[in-house]
């Protein structure tokens, strides 16, 4: 079963705008990861944040983690049409990854 | 990092038949993971394939329906048996980075349509 819920389920924005996606999870975690999937292909790892970290940056990506609320957010700044994809959070539970429901992001040019 | 070659990339199959999906990794890994992604849904773990032992299946998945082979540390197959239209999904294999790194690497997926 899926570990977490993500919202929104779908997000449509204009190029240049920021996109924020949220993820909630249920159990204690060692880390939380975000992945991108283009058009039903394989997933690509974006960023990992450890349970003792609160915020992490990678290029245009910013991830926050609130373990007290069991939630995380992914912010993509200055979005581009190429960012159009599905985004999933995943938590490491017993040496396996459990994925959230995902957010479909569409960036209009 | 790991590079995973998965094939076929897509197939259209008749109900009642079986399809075997192959996954080749460019490095030796202890565990390989097989996921199913139903249309418009997230990934659900089918099983974990360990070399030299039987695969470990998640709740709701059974070996008779999804037999897995793991003959060595770089290769695994997943068979979808006696297919029905409900098996139409994307099937993905995955490995984790080594050295305690839980970042996952994925094959490009197999898009299966059962008619």
mmCIF file of N, CA and C in Angstrom, chain B residues 33-96:
data_model
loop_
_atom_site.group_PDB
_atom_site.id
_atom_site.type_symbol
_atom_site.label_atom_id
_atom_site.label_comp_id
_atom_site.label_asym_id
_atom_site.label_seq_id
_atom_site.Cartn_x
_atom_site.Cartn_y
_atom_site.Cartn_z
ATOM 1 N N UNK B 33 14.138 -4.843 -7.624
ATOM 2 C CA UNK B 33 12.745 -4.628 -7.264
ATOM 3 C C UNK B 33 11.896 -4.549 -8.529
ATOM 4 N N UNK B 34 10.731 -5.151 -8.459
ATOM 5 C CA UNK B 34 9.772 -5.073 -9.568
ATOM 6 C C UNK B 34 8.520 -4.341 -9.104
ATOM 7 N N UNK B 35 8.127 -3.332 -9.898
ATOM 8 C CA UNK B 35 6.963 -2.514 -9.587
ATOM 9 C C UNK B 35 5.925 -2.625 -10.697
ATOM 10 N N UNK B 36 4.683 -2.402 -10.316
ATOM 11 C CA UNK B 36 3.606 -2.254 -11.287
ATOM 12 C C UNK B 36 3.033 -0.847 -11.133
ATOM 13 N N UNK B 37 2.752 -0.226 -12.247
ATOM 14 C CA UNK B 37 2.114 1.086 -12.252
ATOM 15 C C UNK B 37 0.885 1.008 -13.139
ATOM 16 N N UNK B 38 -0.260 0.902 -12.528
ATOM 17 C CA UNK B 38 -1.508 0.853 -13.279
ATOM 18 C C UNK B 38 -1.813 2.232 -13.848
ATOM 19 N N UNK B 39 -2.631 2.285 -14.908
ATOM 20 C CA UNK B 39 -2.880 3.555 -15.591
ATOM 21 C C UNK B 39 -3.296 4.662 -14.631
ATOM 22 N N UNK B 40 -2.557 5.775 -14.674
ATOM 23 C CA UNK B 40 -2.873 6.928 -13.855
ATOM 24 C C UNK B 40 -2.587 6.769 -12.383
ATOM 25 N N UNK B 41 -1.887 5.705 -12.022
ATOM 26 C CA UNK B 41 -1.633 5.425 -10.599
ATOM 27 C C UNK B 41 -0.149 5.548 -10.264
ATOM 28 N N UNK B 42 0.140 5.370 -9.001
ATOM 29 C CA UNK B 42 1.521 5.385 -8.548
ATOM 30 C C UNK B 42 2.134 3.992 -8.681
ATOM 31 N N UNK B 43 3.345 3.870 -8.209
ATOM 32 C CA UNK B 43 4.037 2.578 -8.276
ATOM 33 C C UNK B 43 3.674 1.723 -7.073
ATOM 34 N N UNK B 44 3.453 0.438 -7.350
ATOM 35 C CA UNK B 44 3.206 -0.530 -6.293
ATOM 36 C C UNK B 44 4.256 -1.627 -6.408
ATOM 37 N N UNK B 45 4.907 -1.922 -5.311
ATOM 38 C CA UNK B 45 5.947 -2.948 -5.324
ATOM 39 C C UNK B 45 5.316 -4.332 -5.456
ATOM 40 N N UNK B 46 5.805 -5.095 -6.449
ATOM 41 C CA UNK B 46 5.330 -6.458 -6.632
ATOM 42 C C UNK B 46 6.146 -7.404 -5.761
ATOM 43 N N UNK B 47 7.468 -7.325 -5.916
ATOM 44 C CA UNK B 47 8.341 -8.256 -5.211
ATOM 45 C C UNK B 47 9.772 -7.753 -5.240
ATOM 46 N N UNK B 48 10.548 -8.317 -4.329
ATOM 47 C CA UNK B 48 11.992 -8.068 -4.263
ATOM 48 C C UNK B 48 12.690 -9.353 -4.676
ATOM 49 N N UNK B 49 13.580 -9.230 -5.638
ATOM 50 C CA UNK B 49 14.289 -10.407 -6.155
ATOM 51 C C UNK B 49 15.708 -10.434 -5.606
ATOM 52 N N UNK B 50 16.023 -11.514 -4.918
ATOM 53 C CA UNK B 50 17.358 -11.698 -4.357
ATOM 54 C C UNK B 50 18.052 -12.828 -5.092
ATOM 55 N N UNK B 51 19.311 -12.648 -5.357
ATOM 56 C CA UNK B 51 20.053 -13.694 -6.046
ATOM 57 C C UNK B 51 20.245 -14.874 -5.135
ATOM 58 N N UNK B 52 19.914 -16.059 -5.643
ATOM 59 C CA UNK B 52 20.144 -17.278 -4.888
ATOM 60 C C UNK B 52 19.025 -17.659 -3.949
ATOM 61 N N UNK B 53 17.959 -16.906 -3.926
ATOM 62 C CA UNK B 53 16.814 -17.260 -3.079
ATOM 63 C C UNK B 53 15.531 -16.863 -3.777
ATOM 64 N N UNK B 54 14.435 -17.343 -3.245
ATOM 65 C CA UNK B 54 13.148 -16.998 -3.850
ATOM 66 C C UNK B 54 12.820 -15.531 -3.622
ATOM 67 N N UNK B 55 12.089 -14.993 -4.547
ATOM 68 C CA UNK B 55 11.672 -13.599 -4.421
ATOM 69 C C UNK B 55 10.709 -13.436 -3.255
ATOM 70 N N UNK B 56 10.703 -12.245 -2.705
ATOM 71 C CA UNK B 56 9.787 -11.913 -1.621
ATOM 72 C C UNK B 56 8.658 -11.069 -2.185
ATOM 73 N N UNK B 57 7.437 -11.577 -2.106
ATOM 74 C CA UNK B 57 6.282 -10.926 -2.713
ATOM 75 C C UNK B 57 5.537 -10.067 -1.700
ATOM 76 N N UNK B 58 5.022 -8.954 -2.213
ATOM 77 C CA UNK B 58 4.205 -8.071 -1.381
ATOM 78 C C UNK B 58 2.779 -8.603 -1.324
ATOM 79 N N UNK B 59 2.059 -8.095 -0.347
ATOM 80 C CA UNK B 59 0.672 -8.499 -0.174
ATOM 81 C C UNK B 59 -0.114 -8.219 -1.456
ATOM 82 N N UNK B 60 -0.859 -9.207 -1.878
ATOM 83 C CA UNK B 60 -1.668 -9.053 -3.080
ATOM 84 C C UNK B 60 -1.018 -9.578 -4.346
ATOM 85 N N UNK B 61 0.226 -9.989 -4.258
ATOM 86 C CA UNK B 61 0.954 -10.535 -5.407
ATOM 87 C C UNK B 61 1.447 -11.936 -5.070
ATOM 88 N N UNK B 62 1.293 -12.871 -6.016
ATOM 89 C CA UNK B 62 1.662 -14.251 -5.769
ATOM 90 C C UNK B 62 2.603 -14.755 -6.855
ATOM 91 N N UNK B 63 3.376 -15.745 -6.484
ATOM 92 C CA UNK B 63 4.406 -16.268 -7.373
ATOM 93 C C UNK B 63 3.807 -16.915 -8.618
ATOM 94 N N UNK B 64 2.649 -17.548 -8.491
ATOM 95 C CA UNK B 64 2.050 -18.208 -9.648
ATOM 96 C C UNK B 64 1.690 -17.204 -10.728
ATOM 97 N N UNK B 65 1.324 -16.007 -10.342
ATOM 98 C CA UNK B 65 0.928 -14.970 -11.288
ATOM 99 C C UNK B 65 2.145 -14.178 -11.792
ATOM 100 N N UNK B 66 3.101 -13.967 -10.916
ATOM 101 C CA UNK B 66 4.270 -13.138 -11.253
ATOM 102 C C UNK B 66 5.570 -13.868 -10.900
ATOM 103 N N UNK B 67 5.856 -14.977 -11.561
ATOM 104 C CA UNK B 67 7.115 -15.657 -11.251
ATOM 105 C C UNK B 67 8.320 -14.799 -11.620
ATOM 106 N N UNK B 68 9.324 -14.859 -10.786
ATOM 107 C CA UNK B 68 10.530 -14.040 -10.945
ATOM 108 C C UNK B 68 11.747 -14.948 -10.944
ATOM 109 N N UNK B 69 12.675 -14.644 -11.820
ATOM 110 C CA UNK B 69 13.954 -15.335 -11.779
ATOM 111 C C UNK B 69 15.052 -14.337 -11.461
ATOM 112 N N UNK B 70 16.112 -14.846 -10.813
ATOM 113 C CA UNK B 70 17.257 -13.984 -10.474
ATOM 114 C C UNK B 70 18.500 -14.861 -10.557
ATOM 115 N N UNK B 71 18.923 -15.177 -11.760
ATOM 116 C CA UNK B 71 20.008 -16.139 -11.923
ATOM 117 C C UNK B 71 21.388 -15.621 -11.510
ATOM 118 N N UNK B 72 21.584 -14.313 -11.518
ATOM 119 C CA UNK B 72 22.872 -13.757 -11.103
ATOM 120 C C UNK B 72 22.668 -12.343 -10.570
ATOM 121 N N UNK B 73 23.752 -11.679 -10.244
ATOM 122 C CA UNK B 73 23.663 -10.387 -9.556
ATOM 123 C C UNK B 73 23.400 -9.213 -10.486
ATOM 124 N N UNK B 74 23.270 -9.478 -11.791
ATOM 125 C CA UNK B 74 23.030 -8.369 -12.719
ATOM 126 C C UNK B 74 21.763 -8.538 -13.551
ATOM 127 N N UNK B 75 21.011 -9.582 -13.337
ATOM 128 C CA UNK B 75 19.901 -9.890 -14.241
ATOM 129 C C UNK B 75 18.708 -10.443 -13.473
ATOM 130 N N UNK B 76 17.513 -10.081 -13.953
ATOM 131 C CA UNK B 76 16.289 -10.627 -13.383
ATOM 132 C C UNK B 76 15.209 -10.608 -14.445
ATOM 133 N N UNK B 77 14.265 -11.514 -14.323
ATOM 134 C CA UNK B 77 13.084 -11.492 -15.182
ATOM 135 C C UNK B 77 11.831 -11.536 -14.328
ATOM 136 N N UNK B 78 10.785 -10.914 -14.842
ATOM 137 C CA UNK B 78 9.447 -10.964 -14.265
ATOM 138 C C UNK B 78 8.518 -11.478 -15.349
ATOM 139 N N UNK B 79 7.756 -12.504 -15.034
ATOM 140 C CA UNK B 79 6.764 -13.019 -15.972
ATOM 141 C C UNK B 79 5.375 -12.647 -15.470
ATOM 142 N N UNK B 80 4.564 -12.121 -16.352
ATOM 143 C CA UNK B 80 3.165 -11.878 -16.060
ATOM 144 C C UNK B 80 2.392 -13.022 -16.713
ATOM 145 N N UNK B 81 1.791 -13.861 -15.902
ATOM 146 C CA UNK B 81 1.210 -15.107 -16.396
ATOM 147 C C UNK B 81 -0.297 -15.009 -16.586
ATOM 148 N N UNK B 82 -0.784 -15.803 -17.530
ATOM 149 C CA UNK B 82 -2.228 -15.914 -17.740
ATOM 150 C C UNK B 82 -2.891 -14.534 -17.691
ATOM 151 N N UNK B 83 -2.453 -13.692 -18.582
ATOM 152 C CA UNK B 83 -2.826 -12.277 -18.513
ATOM 153 C C UNK B 83 -4.297 -12.013 -18.802
ATOM 154 N N UNK B 84 -4.782 -10.988 -18.151
ATOM 155 C CA UNK B 84 -6.126 -10.466 -18.389
ATOM 156 C C UNK B 84 -5.986 -8.957 -18.627
ATOM 157 N N UNK B 85 -7.012 -8.305 -19.137
ATOM 158 C CA UNK B 85 -6.912 -6.852 -19.373
ATOM 159 C C UNK B 85 -6.541 -6.061 -18.123
ATOM 160 N N UNK B 86 -6.870 -6.597 -16.949
ATOM 161 C CA UNK B 86 -6.527 -5.896 -15.702
ATOM 162 C C UNK B 86 -5.025 -5.847 -15.454
ATOM 163 N N UNK B 87 -4.286 -6.661 -16.172
ATOM 164 C CA UNK B 87 -2.819 -6.646 -16.041
ATOM 165 C C UNK B 87 -2.173 -5.557 -16.890
ATOM 166 N N UNK B 88 -2.977 -4.866 -17.665
ATOM 167 C CA UNK B 88 -2.426 -3.771 -18.483
ATOM 168 C C UNK B 88 -1.871 -2.694 -17.556
ATOM 169 N N UNK B 89 -0.562 -2.494 -17.639
ATOM 170 C CA UNK B 89 0.136 -1.583 -16.721
ATOM 171 C C UNK B 89 1.521 -1.313 -17.284
ATOM 172 N N UNK B 90 2.224 -0.441 -16.593
ATOM 173 C CA UNK B 90 3.661 -0.307 -16.827
ATOM 174 C C UNK B 90 4.366 -1.094 -15.730
ATOM 175 N N UNK B 91 5.299 -1.927 -16.143
ATOM 176 C CA UNK B 91 6.078 -2.711 -15.192
ATOM 177 C C UNK B 91 7.510 -2.162 -15.190
ATOM 178 N N UNK B 92 8.033 -1.940 -13.999
ATOM 179 C CA UNK B 92 9.337 -1.299 -13.866
ATOM 180 C C UNK B 92 10.248 -2.122 -12.966
ATOM 181 N N UNK B 93 11.495 -2.260 -13.367
ATOM 182 C CA UNK B 93 12.471 -2.847 -12.460
ATOM 183 C C UNK B 93 13.351 -1.736 -11.908
ATOM 184 N N UNK B 94 13.911 -2.002 -10.754
ATOM 185 C CA UNK B 94 14.644 -0.959 -10.040
ATOM 186 C C UNK B 94 15.715 -1.585 -9.160
ATOM 187 N N UNK B 95 16.769 -0.824 -8.928
ATOM 188 C CA UNK B 95 17.787 -1.209 -7.960
ATOM 189 C C UNK B 95 18.097 0.006 -7.114
ATOM 190 N N UNK B 96 18.691 -0.232 -5.965
ATOM 191 C CA UNK B 96 19.113 0.871 -5.113
ATOM 192 C C UNK B 96 20.618 1.057 -5.207
#
